[in-house]
Short mmCIF file of C-alpha atoms in Angstrom, two decimals:
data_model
loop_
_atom_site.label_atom_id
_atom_site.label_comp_id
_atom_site.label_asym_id
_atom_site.label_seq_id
_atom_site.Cartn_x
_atom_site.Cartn_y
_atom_site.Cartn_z
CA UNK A 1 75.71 47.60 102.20
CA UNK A 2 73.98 47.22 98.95
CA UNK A 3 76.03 47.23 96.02
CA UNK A 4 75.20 47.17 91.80
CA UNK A 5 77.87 45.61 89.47
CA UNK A 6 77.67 46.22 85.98
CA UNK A 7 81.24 44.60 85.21
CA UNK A 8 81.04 45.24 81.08
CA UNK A 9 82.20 49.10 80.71
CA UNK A 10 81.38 48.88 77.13
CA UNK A 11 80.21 46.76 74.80
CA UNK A 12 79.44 46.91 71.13
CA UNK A 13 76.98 45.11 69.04
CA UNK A 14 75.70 44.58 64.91
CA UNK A 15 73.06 46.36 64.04
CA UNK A 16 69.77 44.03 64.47
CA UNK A 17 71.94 41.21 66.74
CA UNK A 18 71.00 40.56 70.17
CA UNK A 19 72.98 41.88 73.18
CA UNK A 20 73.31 41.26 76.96
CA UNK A 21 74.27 43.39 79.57
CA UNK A 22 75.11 42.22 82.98
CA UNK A 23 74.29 43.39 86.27
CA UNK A 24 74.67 42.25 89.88
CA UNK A 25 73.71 43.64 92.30
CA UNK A 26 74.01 42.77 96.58
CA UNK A 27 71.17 42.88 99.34
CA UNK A 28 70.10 40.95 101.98
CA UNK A 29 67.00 41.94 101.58
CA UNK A 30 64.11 39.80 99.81
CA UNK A 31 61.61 42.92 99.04
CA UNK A 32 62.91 45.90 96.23
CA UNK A 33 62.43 46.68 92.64
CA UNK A 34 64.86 46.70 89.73
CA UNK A 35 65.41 49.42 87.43
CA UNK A 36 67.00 49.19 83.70
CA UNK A 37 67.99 53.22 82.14
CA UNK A 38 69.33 54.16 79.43
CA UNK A 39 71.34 57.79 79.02
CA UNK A 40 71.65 58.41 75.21
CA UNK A 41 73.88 61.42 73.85
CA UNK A 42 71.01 63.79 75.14
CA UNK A 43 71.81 62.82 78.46
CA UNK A 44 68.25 62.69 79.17
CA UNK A 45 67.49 59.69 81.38
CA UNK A 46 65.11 57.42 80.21
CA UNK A 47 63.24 54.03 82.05
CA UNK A 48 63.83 51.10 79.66
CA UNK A 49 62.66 48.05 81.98
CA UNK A 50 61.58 47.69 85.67
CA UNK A 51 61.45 44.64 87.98
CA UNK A 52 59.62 43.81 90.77
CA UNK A 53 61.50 41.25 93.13
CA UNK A 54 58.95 39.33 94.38
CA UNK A 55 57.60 38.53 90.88
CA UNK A 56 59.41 35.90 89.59
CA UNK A 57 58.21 36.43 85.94
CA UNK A 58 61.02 38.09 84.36
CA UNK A 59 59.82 41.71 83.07
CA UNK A 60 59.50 42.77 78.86
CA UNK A 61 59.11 45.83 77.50
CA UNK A 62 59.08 45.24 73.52
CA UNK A 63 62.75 44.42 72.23
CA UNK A 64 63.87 44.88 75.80
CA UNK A 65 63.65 41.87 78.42
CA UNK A 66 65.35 41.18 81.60
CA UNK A 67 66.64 37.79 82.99
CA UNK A 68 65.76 38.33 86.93
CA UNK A 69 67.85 35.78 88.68
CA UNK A 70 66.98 36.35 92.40
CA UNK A 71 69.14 33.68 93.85
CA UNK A 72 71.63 34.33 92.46
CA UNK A 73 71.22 38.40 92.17
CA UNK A 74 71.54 38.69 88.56
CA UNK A 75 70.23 41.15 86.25
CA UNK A 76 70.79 41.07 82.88
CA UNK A 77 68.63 43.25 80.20
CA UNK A 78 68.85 41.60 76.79
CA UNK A 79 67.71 43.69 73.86
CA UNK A 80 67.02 41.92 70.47
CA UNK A 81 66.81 43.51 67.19
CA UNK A 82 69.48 46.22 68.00
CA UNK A 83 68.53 49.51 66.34
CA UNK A 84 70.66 51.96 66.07
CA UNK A 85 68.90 54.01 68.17
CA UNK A 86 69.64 51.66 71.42
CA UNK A 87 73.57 53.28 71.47
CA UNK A 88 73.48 54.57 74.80
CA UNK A 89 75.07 53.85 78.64
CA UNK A 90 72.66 51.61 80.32
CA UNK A 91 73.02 51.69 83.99
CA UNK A 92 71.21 48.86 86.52
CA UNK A 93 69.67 50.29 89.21
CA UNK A 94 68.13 48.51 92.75
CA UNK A 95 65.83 50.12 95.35
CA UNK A 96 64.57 49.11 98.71
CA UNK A 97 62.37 50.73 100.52
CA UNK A 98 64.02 53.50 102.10
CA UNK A 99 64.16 55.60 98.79
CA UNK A 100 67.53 55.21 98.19
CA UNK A 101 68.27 53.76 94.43
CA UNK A 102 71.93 52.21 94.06
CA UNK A 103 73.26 52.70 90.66
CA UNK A 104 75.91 50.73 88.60
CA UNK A 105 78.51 52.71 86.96
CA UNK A 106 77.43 51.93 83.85
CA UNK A 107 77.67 50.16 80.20
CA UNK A 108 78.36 52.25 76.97
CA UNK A 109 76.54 50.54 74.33
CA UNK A 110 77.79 51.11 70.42
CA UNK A 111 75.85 49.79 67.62
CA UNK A 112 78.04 49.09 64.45
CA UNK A 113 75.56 49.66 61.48
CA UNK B 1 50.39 64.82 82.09
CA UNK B 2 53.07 65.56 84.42
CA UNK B 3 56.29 67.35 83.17
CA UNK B 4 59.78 68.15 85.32
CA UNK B 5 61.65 71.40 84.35
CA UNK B 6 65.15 71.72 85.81
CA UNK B 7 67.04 74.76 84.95
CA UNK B 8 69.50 76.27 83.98
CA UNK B 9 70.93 73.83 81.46
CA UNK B 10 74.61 74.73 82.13
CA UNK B 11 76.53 76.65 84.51
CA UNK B 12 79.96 78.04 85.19
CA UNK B 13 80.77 79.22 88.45
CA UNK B 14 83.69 80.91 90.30
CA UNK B 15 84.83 78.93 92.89
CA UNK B 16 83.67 80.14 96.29
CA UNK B 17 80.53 81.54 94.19
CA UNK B 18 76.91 80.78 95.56
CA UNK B 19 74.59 78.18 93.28
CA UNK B 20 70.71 77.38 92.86
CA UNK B 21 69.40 75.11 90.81
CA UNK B 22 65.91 74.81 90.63
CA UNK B 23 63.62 71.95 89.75
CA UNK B 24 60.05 72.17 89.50
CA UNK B 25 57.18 69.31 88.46
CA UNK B 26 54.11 69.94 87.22
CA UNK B 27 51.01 67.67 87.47
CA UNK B 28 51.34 65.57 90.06
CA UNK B 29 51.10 66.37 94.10
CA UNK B 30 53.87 65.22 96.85
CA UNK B 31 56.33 63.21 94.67
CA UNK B 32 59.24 61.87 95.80
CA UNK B 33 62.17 64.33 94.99
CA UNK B 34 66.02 63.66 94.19
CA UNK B 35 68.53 65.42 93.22
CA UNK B 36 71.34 63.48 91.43
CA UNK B 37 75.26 64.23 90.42
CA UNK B 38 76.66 62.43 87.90
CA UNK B 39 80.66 62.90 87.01
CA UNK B 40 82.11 62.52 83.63
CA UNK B 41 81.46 58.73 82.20
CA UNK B 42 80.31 57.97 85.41
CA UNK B 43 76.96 56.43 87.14
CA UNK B 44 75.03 58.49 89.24
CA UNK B 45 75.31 59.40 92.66
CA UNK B 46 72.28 60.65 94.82
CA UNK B 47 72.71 63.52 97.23
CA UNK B 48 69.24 64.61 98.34
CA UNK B 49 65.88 62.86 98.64
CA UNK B 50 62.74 64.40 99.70
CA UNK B 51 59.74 63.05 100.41
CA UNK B 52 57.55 65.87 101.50
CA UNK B 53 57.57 69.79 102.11
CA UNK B 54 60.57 70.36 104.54
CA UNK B 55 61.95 66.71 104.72
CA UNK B 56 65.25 66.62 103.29
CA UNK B 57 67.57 63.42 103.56
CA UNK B 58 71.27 64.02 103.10
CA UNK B 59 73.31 60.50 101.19
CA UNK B 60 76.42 62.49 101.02
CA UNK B 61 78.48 64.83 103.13
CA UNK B 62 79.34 68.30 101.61
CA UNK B 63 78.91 71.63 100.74
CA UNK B 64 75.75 71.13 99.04
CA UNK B 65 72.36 71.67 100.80
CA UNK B 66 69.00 71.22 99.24
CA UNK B 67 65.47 72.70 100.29
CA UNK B 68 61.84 72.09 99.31
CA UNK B 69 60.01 75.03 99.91
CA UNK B 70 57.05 73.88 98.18
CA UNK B 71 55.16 70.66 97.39
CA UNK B 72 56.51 70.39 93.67
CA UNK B 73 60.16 72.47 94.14
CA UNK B 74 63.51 71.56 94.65
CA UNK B 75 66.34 73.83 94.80
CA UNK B 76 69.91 72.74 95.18
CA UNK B 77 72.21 74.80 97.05
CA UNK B 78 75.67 76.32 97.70
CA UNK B 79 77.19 78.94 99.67
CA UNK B 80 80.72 78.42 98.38
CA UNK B 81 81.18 76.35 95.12
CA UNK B 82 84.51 74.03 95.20
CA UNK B 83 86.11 72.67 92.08
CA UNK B 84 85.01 69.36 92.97
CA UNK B 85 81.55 70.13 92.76
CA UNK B 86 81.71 70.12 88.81
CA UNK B 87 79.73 67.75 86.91
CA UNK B 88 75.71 67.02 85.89
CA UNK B 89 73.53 67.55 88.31
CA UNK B 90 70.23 65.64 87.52
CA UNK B 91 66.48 66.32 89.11
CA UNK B 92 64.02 63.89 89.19
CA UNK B 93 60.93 62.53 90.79
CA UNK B 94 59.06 59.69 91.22
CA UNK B 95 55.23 58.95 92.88
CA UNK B 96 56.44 56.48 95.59
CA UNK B 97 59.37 54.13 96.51
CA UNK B 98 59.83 51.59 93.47
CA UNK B 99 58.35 52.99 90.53
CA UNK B 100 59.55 54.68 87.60
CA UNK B 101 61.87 58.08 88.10
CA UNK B 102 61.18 60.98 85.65
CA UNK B 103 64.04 63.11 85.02
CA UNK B 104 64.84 66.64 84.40
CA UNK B 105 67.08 67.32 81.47
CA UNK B 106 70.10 68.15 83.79
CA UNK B 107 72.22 70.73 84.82
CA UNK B 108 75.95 71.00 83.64
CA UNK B 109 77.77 73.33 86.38
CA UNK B 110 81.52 73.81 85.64
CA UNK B 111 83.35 75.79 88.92
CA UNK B 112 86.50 77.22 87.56
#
């Protein structure tokens, strides 16, 4: 069964420093997509970053980038410049093709000013 | 420009009370549907997919039962709430399989 691993439950960063966040996910598959969110306060869901699995160039969306890792099924979205803003959970999310997305549990991301 | 409107924004229920939740989209025709729980701190778990008028796939086992009556509605259902189905119930759609998911601005139901 597929599986998503996000193993940092929180992590905290300075203001305008550069952060990781892990994810790994499991599939035997070689064909689904990859799917960065971010849940601030609001609790509105929001798309920061999206992969596709066969492309092997690794997907930016302004301050946000991802380091797609196929072989070894690694996910990581790096965002640089950390505004205060970017506080949030940040969940890692895979699909195949069946519809079915498999979520991480989630990071809580704090920004110290 | 396509908008989602999920509603109500919070809920408390009796237990053994009925529920609906409705979720509608606007501006776009035969999206993918979900509906979505998430519990306290946690990720989020999917109960119900739909992919067209009538076709309803179940992830998880319970009390819950969803229906699309119409191309752009979801409604989540309940006969009898439990306690355990507290928590935030999010709608959302997307055009196909693999690209982005637009979401409602959730549902809080608390079943005391």
């Amino acid at each position: 069964a597929q599986t998503v691993t996000q193993s940092q439950p929180e992590m905290s960063v300075q203001e305008a420093e550069t952060v990781t966040l892990s994810c790994t996910y499991d599939t035997s598959e070689s064909d689904y997509y990859l799917f960065w969110y971010k849940q601030p306060p609001s609790r509105q869901m929001i798309l920061v970053i999206r992969q596709e699995a066969y492309k092997q160039q690794n997907a930016t969306e302004n301050r946000f980038s991802v380091n797609f890792q196929k072989a070894a099924k690694s996910f990581s979205l790096k965002i640089s410049d950390s505004q205060l803003g970017d506080a949030a959970m940040y969940f890692c999310a895979y699909e195949r093709r069946n519809y079915q997305l498999i979520w991480g549990a989630g990071t809580k991301l704090i920004i110290k000013p | 420009s396509q908008t989602i409107h999920q509603w109500p924004a919070t809920l408390v229920q009796p237990v053994g009370s009925p529920l609906s939740l409705e979720c509608t989209v606007e501006g776009t025709s035969n999206p993918n549907l979900y509906w979505y729980r998430q519990a306290a701190g946690r990720g989020l778990q999917l109960l119900f997919y739909s992919v067209g008028i009538g076709q309803i796939s179940s992830e998880v086992p319970q009390n819950l039962s969803a229906s699309r009556p119409q191309d752009r509605q979801f409604i989540l259902s309940s006969k009898k709430l439990l306690l355990s189905d507290s928590g935030f119930y999010l709608c959302a759609w997307s055009p196909t399989v693999g690209e982005k998911l637009f979401f409602g601005s959730g549902t809080q139901l608390s079943v005391l």
